[in-house]
mmCIF file of C-alpha atoms in Angstrom:
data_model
loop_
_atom_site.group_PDB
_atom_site.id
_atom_site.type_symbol
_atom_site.label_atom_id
_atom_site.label_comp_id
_atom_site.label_asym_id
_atom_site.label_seq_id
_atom_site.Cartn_x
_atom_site.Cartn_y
_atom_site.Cartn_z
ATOM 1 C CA UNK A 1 0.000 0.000 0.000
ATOM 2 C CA UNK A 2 1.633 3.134 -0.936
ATOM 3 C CA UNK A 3 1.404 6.026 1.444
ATOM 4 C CA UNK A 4 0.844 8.917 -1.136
ATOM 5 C CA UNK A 5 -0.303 10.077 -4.127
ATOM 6 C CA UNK A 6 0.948 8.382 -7.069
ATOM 7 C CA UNK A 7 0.656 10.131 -10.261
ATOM 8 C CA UNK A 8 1.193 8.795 -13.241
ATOM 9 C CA UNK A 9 2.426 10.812 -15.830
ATOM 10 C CA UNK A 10 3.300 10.168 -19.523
ATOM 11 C CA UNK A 11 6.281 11.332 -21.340
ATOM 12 C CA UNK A 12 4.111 12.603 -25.142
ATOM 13 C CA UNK A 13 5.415 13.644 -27.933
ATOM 14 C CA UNK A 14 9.342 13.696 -27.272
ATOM 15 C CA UNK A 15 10.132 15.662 -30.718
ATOM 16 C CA UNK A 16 8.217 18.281 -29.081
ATOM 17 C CA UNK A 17 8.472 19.785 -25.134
ATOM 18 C CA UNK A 18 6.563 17.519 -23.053
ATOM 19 C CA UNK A 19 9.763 15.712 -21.352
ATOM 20 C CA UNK A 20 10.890 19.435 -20.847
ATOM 21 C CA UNK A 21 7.771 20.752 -19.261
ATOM 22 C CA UNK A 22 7.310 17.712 -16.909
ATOM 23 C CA UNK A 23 10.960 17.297 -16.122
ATOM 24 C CA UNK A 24 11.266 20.866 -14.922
ATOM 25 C CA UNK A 25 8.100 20.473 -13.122
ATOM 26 C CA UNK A 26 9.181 17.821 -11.197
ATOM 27 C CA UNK A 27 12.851 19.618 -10.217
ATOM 28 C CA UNK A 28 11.991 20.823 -7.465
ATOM 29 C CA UNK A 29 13.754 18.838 -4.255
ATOM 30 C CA UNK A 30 11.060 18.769 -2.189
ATOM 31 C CA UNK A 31 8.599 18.288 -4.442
ATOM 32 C CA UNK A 32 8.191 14.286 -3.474
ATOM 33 C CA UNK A 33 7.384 14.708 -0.385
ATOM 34 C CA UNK A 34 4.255 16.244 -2.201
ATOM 35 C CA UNK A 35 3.496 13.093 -3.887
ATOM 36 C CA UNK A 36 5.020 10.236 -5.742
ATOM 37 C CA UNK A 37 5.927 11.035 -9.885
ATOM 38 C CA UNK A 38 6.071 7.562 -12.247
ATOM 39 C CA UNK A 39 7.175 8.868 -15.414
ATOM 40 C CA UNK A 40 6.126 6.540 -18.252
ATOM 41 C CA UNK A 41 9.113 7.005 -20.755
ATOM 42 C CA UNK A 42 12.412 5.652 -22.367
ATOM 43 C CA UNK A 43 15.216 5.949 -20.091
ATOM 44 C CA UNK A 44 17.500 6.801 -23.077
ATOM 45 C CA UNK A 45 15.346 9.798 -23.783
ATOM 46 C CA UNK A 46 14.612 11.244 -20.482
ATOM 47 C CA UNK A 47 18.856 11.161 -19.825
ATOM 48 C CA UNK A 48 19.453 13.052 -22.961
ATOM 49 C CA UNK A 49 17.116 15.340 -21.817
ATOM 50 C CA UNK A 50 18.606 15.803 -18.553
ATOM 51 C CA UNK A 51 22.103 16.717 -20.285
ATOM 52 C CA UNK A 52 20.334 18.960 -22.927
ATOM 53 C CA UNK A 53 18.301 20.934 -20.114
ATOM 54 C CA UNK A 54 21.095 20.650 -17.634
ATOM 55 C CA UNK A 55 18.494 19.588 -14.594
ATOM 56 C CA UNK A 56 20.130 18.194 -11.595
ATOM 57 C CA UNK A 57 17.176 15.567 -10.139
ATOM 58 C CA UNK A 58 19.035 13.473 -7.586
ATOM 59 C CA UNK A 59 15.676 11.858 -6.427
ATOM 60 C CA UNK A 60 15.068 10.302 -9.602
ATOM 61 C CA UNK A 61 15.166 6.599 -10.440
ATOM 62 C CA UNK A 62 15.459 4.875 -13.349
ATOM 63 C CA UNK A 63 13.532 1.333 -13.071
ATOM 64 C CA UNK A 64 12.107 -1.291 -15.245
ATOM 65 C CA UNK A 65 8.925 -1.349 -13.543
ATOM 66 C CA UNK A 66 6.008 -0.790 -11.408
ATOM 67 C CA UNK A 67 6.819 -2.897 -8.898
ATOM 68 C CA UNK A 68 10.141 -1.122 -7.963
ATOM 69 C CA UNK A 69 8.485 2.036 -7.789
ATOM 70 C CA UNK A 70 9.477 3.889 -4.160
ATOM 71 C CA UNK A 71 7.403 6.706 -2.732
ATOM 72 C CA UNK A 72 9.037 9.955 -2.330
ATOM 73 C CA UNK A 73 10.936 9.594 -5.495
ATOM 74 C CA UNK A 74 10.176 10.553 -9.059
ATOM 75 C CA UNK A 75 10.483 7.098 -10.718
ATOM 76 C CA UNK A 76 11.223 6.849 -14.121
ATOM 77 C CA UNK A 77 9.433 3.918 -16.048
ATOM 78 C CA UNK A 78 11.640 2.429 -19.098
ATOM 79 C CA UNK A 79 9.277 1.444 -22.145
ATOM 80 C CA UNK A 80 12.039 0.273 -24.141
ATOM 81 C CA UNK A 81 11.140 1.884 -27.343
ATOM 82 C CA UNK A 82 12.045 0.565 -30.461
ATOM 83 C CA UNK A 83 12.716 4.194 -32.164
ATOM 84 C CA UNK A 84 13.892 6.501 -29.685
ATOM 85 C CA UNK A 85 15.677 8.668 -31.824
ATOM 86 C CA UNK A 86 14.832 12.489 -31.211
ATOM 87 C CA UNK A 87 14.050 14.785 -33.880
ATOM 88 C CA UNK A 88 13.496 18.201 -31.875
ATOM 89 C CA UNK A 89 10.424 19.953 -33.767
ATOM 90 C CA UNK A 90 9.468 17.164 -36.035
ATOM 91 C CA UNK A 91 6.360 14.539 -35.625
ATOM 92 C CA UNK A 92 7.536 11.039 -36.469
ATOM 93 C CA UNK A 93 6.558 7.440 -36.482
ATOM 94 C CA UNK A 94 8.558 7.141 -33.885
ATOM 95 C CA UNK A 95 7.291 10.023 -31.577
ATOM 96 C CA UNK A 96 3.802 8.771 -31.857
ATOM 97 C CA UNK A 97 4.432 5.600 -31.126
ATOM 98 C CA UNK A 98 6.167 6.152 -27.932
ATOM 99 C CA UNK A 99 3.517 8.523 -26.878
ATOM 100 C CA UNK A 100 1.010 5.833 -27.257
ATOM 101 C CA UNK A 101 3.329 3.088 -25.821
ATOM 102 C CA UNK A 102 2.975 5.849 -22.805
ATOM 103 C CA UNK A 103 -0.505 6.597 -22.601
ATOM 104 C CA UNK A 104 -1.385 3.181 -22.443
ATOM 105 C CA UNK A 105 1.438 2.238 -19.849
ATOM 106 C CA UNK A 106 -0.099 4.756 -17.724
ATOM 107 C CA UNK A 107 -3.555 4.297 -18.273
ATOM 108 C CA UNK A 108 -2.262 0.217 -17.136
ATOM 109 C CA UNK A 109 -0.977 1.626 -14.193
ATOM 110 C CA UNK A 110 -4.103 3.349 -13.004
ATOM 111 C CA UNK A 111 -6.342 0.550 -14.166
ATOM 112 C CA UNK A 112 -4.566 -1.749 -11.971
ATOM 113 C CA UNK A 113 -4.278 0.702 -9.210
ATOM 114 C CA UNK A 114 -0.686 1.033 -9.201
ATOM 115 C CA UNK A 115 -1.185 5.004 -9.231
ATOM 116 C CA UNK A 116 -4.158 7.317 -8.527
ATOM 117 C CA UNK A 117 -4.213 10.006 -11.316
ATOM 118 C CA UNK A 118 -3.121 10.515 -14.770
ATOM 119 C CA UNK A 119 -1.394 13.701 -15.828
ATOM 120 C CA UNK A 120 -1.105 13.504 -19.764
ATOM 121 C CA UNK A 121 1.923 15.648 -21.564
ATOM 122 C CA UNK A 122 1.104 17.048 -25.142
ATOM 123 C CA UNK A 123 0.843 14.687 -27.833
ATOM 124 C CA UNK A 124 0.680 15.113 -32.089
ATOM 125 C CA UNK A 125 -2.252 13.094 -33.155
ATOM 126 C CA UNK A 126 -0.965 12.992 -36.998
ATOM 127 C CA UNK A 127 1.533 11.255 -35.425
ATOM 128 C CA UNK A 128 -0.205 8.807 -33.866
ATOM 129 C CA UNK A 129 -0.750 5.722 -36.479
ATOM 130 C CA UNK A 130 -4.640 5.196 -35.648
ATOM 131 C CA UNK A 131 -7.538 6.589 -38.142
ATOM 132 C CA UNK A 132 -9.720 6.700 -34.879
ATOM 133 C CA UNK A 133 -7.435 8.463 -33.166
ATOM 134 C CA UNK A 134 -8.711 12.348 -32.554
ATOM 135 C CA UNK A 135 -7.024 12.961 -29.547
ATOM 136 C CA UNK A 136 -6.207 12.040 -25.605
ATOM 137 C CA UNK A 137 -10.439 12.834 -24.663
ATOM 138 C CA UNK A 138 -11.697 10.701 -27.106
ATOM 139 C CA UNK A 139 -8.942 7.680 -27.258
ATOM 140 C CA UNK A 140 -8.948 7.640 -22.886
ATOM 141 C CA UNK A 141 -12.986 7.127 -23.086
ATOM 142 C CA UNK A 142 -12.646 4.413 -25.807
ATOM 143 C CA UNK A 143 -10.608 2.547 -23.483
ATOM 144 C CA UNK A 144 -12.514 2.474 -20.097
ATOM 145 C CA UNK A 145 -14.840 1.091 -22.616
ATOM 146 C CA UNK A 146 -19.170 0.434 -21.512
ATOM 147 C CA UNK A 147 -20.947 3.759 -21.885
ATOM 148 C CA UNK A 148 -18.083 5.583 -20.753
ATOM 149 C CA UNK A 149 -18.614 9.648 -22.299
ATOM 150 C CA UNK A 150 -15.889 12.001 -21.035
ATOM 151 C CA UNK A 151 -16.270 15.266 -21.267
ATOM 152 C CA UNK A 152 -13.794 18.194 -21.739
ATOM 153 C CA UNK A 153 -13.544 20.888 -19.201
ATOM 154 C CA UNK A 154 -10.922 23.628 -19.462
ATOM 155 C CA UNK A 155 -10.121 25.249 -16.532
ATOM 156 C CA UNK A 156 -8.249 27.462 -13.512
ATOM 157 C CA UNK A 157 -8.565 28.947 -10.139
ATOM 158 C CA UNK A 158 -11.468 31.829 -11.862
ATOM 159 C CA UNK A 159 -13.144 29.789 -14.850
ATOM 160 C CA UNK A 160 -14.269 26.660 -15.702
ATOM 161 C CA UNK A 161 -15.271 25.637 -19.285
ATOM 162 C CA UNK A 162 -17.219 22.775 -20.306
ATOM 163 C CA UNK A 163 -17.417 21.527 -24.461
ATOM 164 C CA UNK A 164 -20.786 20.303 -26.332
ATOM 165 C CA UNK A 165 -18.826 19.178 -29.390
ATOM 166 C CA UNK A 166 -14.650 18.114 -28.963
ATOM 167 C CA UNK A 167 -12.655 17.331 -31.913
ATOM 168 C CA UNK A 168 -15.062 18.339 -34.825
ATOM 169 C CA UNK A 169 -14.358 20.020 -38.135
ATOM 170 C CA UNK A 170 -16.705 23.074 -38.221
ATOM 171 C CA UNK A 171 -18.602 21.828 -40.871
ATOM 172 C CA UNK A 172 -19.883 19.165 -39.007
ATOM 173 C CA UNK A 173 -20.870 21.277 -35.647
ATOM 174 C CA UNK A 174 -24.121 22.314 -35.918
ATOM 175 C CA UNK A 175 -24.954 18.390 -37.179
ATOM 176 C CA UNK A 176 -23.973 17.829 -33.592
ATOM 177 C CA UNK A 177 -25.734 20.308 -31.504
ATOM 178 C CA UNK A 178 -29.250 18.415 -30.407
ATOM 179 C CA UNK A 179 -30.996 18.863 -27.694
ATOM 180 C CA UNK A 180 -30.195 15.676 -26.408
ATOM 181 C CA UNK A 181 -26.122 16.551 -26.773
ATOM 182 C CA UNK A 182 -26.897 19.830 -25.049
ATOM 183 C CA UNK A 183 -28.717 18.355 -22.007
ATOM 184 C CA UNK A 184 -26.919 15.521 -21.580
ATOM 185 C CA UNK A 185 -23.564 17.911 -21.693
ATOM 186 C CA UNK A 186 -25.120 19.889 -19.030
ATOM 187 C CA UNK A 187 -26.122 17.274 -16.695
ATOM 188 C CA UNK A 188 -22.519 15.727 -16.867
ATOM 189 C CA UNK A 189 -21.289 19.289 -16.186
ATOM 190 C CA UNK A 190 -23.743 19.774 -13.613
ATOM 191 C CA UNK A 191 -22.718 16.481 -11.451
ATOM 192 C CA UNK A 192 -18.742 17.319 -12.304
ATOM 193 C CA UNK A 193 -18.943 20.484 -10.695
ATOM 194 C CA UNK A 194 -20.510 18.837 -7.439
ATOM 195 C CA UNK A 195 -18.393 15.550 -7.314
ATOM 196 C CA UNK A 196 -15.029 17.065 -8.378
ATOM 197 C CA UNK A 197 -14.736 20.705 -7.662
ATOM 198 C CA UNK A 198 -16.860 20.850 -4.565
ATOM 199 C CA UNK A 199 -19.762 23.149 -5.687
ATOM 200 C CA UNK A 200 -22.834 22.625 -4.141
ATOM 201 C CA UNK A 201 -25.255 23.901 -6.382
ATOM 202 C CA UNK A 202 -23.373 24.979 -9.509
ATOM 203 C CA UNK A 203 -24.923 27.989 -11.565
ATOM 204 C CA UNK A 204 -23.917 26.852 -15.270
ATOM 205 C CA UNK A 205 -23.943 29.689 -18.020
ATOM 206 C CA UNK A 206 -24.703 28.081 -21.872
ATOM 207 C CA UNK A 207 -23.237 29.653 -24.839
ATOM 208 C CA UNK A 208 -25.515 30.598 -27.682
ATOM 209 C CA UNK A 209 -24.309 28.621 -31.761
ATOM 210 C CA UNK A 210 -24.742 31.183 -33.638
ATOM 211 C CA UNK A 211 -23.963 35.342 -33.867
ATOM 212 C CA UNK A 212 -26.014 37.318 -30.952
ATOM 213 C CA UNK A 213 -28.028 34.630 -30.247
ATOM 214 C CA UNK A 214 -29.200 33.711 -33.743
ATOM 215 C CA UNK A 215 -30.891 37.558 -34.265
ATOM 216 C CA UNK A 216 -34.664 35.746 -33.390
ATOM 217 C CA UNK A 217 -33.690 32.805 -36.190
ATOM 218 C CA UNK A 218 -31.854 35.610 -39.116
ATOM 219 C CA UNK A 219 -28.737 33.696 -38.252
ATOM 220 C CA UNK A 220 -29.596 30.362 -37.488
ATOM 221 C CA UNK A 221 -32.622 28.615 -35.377
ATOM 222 C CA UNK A 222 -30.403 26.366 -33.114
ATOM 223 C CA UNK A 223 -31.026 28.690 -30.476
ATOM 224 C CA UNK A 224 -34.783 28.721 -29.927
ATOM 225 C CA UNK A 225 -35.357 24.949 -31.734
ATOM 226 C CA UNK A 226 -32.367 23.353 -29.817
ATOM 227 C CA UNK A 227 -30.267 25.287 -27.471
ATOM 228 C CA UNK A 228 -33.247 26.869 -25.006
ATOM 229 C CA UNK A 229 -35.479 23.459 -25.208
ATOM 230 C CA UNK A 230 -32.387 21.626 -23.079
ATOM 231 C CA UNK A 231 -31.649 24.623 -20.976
ATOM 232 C CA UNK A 232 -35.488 24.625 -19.986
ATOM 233 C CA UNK A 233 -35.692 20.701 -19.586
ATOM 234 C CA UNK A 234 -32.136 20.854 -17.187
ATOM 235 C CA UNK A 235 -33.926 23.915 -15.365
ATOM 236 C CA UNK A 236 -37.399 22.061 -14.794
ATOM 237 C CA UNK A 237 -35.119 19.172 -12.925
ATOM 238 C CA UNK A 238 -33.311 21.937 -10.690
ATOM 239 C CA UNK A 239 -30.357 22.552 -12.380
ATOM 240 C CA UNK A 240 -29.122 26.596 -12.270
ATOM 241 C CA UNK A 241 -28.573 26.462 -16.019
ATOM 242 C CA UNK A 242 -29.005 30.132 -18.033
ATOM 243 C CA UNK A 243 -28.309 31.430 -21.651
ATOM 244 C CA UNK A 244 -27.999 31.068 -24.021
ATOM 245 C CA UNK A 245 -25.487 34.214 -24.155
ATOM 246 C CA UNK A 246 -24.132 35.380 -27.287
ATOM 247 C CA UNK A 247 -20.025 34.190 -26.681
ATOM 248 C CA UNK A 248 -18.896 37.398 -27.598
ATOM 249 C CA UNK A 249 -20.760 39.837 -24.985
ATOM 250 C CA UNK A 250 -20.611 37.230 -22.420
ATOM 251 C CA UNK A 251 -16.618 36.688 -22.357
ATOM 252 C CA UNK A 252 -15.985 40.485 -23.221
ATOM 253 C CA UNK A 253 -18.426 42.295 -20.541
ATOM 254 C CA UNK A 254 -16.919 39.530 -17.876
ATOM 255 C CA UNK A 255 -20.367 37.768 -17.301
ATOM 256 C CA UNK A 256 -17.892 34.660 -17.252
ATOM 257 C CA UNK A 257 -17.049 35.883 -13.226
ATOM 258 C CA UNK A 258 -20.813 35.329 -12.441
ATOM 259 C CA UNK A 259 -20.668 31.213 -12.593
ATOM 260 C CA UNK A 260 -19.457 28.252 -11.592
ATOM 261 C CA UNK A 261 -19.230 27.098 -15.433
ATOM 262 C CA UNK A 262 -19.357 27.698 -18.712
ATOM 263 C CA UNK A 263 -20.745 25.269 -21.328
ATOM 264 C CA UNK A 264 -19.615 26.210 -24.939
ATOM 265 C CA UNK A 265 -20.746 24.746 -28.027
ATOM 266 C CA UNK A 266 -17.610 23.983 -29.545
ATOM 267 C CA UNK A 267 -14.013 23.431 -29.093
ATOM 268 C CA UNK A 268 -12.426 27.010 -29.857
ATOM 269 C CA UNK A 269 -15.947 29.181 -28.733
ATOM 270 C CA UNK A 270 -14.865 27.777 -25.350
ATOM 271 C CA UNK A 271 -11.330 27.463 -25.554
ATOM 272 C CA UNK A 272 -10.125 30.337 -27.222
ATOM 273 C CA UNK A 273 -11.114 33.280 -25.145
ATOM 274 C CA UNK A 274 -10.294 30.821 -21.865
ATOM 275 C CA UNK A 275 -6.693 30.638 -23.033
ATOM 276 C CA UNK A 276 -6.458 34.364 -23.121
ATOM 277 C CA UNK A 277 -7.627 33.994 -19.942
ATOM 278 C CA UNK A 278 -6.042 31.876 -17.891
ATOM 279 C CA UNK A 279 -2.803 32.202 -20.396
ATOM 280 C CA UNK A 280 0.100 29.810 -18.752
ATOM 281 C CA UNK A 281 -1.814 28.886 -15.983
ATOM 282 C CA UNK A 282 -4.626 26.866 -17.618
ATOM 283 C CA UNK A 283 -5.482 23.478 -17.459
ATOM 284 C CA UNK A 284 -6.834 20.627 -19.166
ATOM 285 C CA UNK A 285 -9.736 18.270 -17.193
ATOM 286 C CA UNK A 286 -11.253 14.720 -18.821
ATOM 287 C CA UNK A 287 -14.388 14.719 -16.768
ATOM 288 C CA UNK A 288 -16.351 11.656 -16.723
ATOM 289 C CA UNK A 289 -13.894 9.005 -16.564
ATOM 290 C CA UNK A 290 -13.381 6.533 -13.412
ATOM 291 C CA UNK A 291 -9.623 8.194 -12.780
ATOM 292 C CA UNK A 292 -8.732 11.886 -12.528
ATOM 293 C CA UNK A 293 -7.086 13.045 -15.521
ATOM 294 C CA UNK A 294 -5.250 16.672 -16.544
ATOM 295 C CA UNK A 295 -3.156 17.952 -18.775
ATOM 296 C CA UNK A 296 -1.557 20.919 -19.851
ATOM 297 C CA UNK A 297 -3.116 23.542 -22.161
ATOM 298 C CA UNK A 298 -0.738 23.764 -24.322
ATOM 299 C CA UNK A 299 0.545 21.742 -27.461
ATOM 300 C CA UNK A 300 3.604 20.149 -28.527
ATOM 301 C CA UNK A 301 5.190 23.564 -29.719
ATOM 302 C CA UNK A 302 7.242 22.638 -31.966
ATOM 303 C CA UNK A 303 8.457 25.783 -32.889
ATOM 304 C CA UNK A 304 10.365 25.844 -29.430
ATOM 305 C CA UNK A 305 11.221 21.997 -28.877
ATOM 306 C CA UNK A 306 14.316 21.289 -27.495
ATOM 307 C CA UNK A 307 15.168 25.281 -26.506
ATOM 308 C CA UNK A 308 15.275 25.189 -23.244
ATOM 309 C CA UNK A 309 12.680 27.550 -23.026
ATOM 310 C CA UNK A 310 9.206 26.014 -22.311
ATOM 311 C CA UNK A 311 7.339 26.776 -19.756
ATOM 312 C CA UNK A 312 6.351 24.593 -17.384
ATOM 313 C CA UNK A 313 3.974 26.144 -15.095
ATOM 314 C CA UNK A 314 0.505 24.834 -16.959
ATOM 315 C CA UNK A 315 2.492 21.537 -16.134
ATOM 316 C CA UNK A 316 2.322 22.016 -12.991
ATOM 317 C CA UNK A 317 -0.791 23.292 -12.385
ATOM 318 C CA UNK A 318 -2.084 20.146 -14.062
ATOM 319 C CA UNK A 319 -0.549 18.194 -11.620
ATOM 320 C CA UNK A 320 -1.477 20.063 -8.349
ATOM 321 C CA UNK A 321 -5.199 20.162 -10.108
ATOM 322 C CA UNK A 322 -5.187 16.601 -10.466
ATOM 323 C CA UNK A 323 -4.613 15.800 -6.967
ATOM 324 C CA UNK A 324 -6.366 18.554 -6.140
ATOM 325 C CA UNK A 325 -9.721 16.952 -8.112
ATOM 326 C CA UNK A 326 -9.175 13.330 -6.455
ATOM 327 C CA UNK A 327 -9.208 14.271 -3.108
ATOM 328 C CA UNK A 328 -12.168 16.068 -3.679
ATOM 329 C CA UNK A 329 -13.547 13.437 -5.719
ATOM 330 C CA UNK A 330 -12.775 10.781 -2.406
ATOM 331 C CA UNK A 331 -14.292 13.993 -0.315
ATOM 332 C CA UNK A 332 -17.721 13.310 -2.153
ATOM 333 C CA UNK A 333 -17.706 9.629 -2.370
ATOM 334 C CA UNK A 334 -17.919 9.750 1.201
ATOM 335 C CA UNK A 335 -19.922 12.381 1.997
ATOM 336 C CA UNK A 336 -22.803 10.693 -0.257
ATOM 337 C CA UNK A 337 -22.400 6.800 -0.078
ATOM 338 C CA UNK A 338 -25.017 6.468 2.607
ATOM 339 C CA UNK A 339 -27.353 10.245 1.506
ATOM 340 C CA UNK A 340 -30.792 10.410 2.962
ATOM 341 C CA UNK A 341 -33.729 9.195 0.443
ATOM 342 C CA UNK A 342 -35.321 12.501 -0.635
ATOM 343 C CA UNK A 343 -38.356 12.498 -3.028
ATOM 344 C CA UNK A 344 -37.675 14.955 -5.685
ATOM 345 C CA UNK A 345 -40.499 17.690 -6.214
ATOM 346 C CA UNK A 346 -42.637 17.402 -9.296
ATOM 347 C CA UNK A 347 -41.870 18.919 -12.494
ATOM 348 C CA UNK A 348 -45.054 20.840 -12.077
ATOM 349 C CA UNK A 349 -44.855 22.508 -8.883
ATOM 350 C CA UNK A 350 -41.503 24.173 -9.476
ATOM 351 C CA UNK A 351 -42.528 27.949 -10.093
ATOM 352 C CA UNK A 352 -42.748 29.366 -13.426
ATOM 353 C CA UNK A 353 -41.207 32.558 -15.003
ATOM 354 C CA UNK A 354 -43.203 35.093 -16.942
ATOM 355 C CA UNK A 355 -45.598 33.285 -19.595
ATOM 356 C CA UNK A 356 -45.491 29.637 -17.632
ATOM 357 C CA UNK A 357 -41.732 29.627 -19.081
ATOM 358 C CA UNK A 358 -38.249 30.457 -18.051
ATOM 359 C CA UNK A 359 -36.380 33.612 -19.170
ATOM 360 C CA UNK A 360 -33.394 33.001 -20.728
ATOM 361 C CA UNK A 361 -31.403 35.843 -22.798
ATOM 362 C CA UNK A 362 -31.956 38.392 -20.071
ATOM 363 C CA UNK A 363 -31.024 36.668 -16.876
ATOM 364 C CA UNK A 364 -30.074 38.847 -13.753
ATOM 365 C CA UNK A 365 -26.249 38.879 -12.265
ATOM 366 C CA UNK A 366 -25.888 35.747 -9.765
ATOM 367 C CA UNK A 367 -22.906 34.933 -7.629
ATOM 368 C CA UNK A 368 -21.188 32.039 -7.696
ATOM 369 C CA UNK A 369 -21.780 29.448 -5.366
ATOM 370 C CA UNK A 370 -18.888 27.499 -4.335
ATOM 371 C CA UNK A 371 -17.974 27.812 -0.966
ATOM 372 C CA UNK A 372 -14.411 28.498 -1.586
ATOM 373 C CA UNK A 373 -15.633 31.612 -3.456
ATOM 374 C CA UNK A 374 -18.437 32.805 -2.463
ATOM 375 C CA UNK A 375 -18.363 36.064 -3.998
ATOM 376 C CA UNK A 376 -18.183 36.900 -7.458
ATOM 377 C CA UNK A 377 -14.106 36.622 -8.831
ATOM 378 C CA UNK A 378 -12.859 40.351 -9.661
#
């Protein structure tokens, strides 16, 4: 039985600066006393790296495998791979098939309960040699298999932001917004905030499709035939769910402050203005899956592989966040394996808003409801 966290992490794409970023993460002396690293790469690799980035780690070790793993150390798990050959700034064959080799040595690890979380370092899917393959959200929830449906949530300490759609070309987005995406999105969203972040009754602002709200249908219907239908069947069941708010307006007047989350219809609605936001210190969250996993917000970066230069502070953050998120998450279990039987109130007999319906394009300022932040974030 170990005595502390394990978390797992995997080594990416090493053409591009995930070794760099999680390497100078994990430099820090006293940072094992924190928790316990395993680093799923090729012990070739990470030592170059140590030379090239001049990082003196005298708690690392270098094993063969999970069973020699010590607490209080940042163990290093060798994956032997067959092409280990480093081309700084270039996707390979190689490259993607030692991130996978990773992924799925971690994901082994966690499966079997030989570590508690999974941090993920950035990966090139082109890469990676598998048609299906459209990234670490999608590949993670094919393999916990059953009805398993993560969800993506982008977040920091301020914002929270939840996606409809994932990996999608744009033509095929609005094919993909239903009512039954939208509410089931929501709900997940919904029962994340409570089980994972510790909100108790999470107030959940929903991003309109199309330009100002579809202009009354001049722009597109999804709004009124799709997008307020789910909000209003989440509401009748007591969830705090409002919008839809045109993106825009609502990330550039700073209505984002006034919730717990955000649910955007699409990958870059959501994550581009969050990554202006949050800039280094954002983080990546696969909700829904029976393991905590994070990752940084970042990409491969090419551009700067092998500098010396990365930053690894969205690293970092992924990895405090993760074992930030399981604690909670064991908080939870606890606190609700034996809850009191309460008879939900009819659908009926919640009130109504003006017309028998609720309001949604005009709703008034709310503050946020976590406990650790009561009041709205300035």
């Amino acid at each position: 039985m170990n005595n502390t966290i394990r978390v797992a992490i995997t080594q990416g794409d090493f053409n591009g600066v995930g070794l760099e970023v999680a390497l100078k993460a994990l430099a820090d002396e006293n940072i094992t006393e924190l928790f316990t690293p395993i680093l799923f790469a090729d012990h070739r690799i990470v030592e170059h790296a140590l030379r090239v980035f001049q990082l003196d780690m005298p708690h690392l070790r270098l094993i063969k495998n999970l069973q020699q793993v010590e607490d209080h150390c940042l163990n290093v798990v060798h994956l032997n791979l067959a092409d280990a050959g480093v081309t700084p700034g270039t996707p390979t064959k190689g490259s993607g098939r030692g991130a996978l080799a990773s992924i799925d040595a971690a994901v082994e690890a966690i499966t079997r309960g030989e570590a508690d979380v999974l941090v993920t370092t950035p990966i090139c899917k082109e890469a990676i040699d598998l048609p299906e393959f459209t990234g670490h959200t999608e590949y993670l929830g094919a393999k916990a298999g059953g009805n398993v449906k993560p969800q993506m949530i982008l977040f920091d300490d301020h914002i929270r932001v939840a996606l409809v759609t994932t990996h999608l070309p744009v033509s095929r987005i609005a094919e993909n917004i239903s009512v039954e995406n939208i509410e089931s999105s929501l709900r997940k969203f919904d029962a994340t905030l409570r089980s994972d972040y510790g909100v108790d009754r999470p107030k959940i602002a929903i991003l309109s499709l199309n330009p100002h709200c579809g202009d009354g249908g001049l722009l597109g219907g999804e709004e009124k035939e799709v997008i307020i239908p789910a909000i209003g069947r989440c509401f009748a069941d007591g969830l705090l769910a409002f919008g839809p708010y045109a993106a825009d307006g609502f990330f550039g007047a700073g209505a984002y402050r006034d919730f717990d989350g955000i649910l955007a219809m699409y990958h870059d609605q959501g994550l581009a203005p969050f990554k202006s936001l949050a800039r280094e210190n954002g983080v990546n969250f696969t909700a829904g899956l029976p393991y905590v996993r994070t990752s940084p917000d970042h990409g491969t970066a090419y551009d700067i592989a092998w500098q010396g230069v990365a930053d690894p502070t969205s690293m970092r953050e992924a990895i405090y966040k993760a074992i930030d998120i399981y604690r909670c998450r064991r908080r939870y279990a606890e606190a609700s394996a034996n809850p009191l039987k309460i008879t939900p109130p009819e659908r009926n007999a919640r009130p109504e808003r003006e017309g028998g319906e609720p309001r949604f394009l005009k709703f008034p300022k709310v503050e946020k409801s976590n406990k650790n932040n009561p009041q709205p974030i300035e």
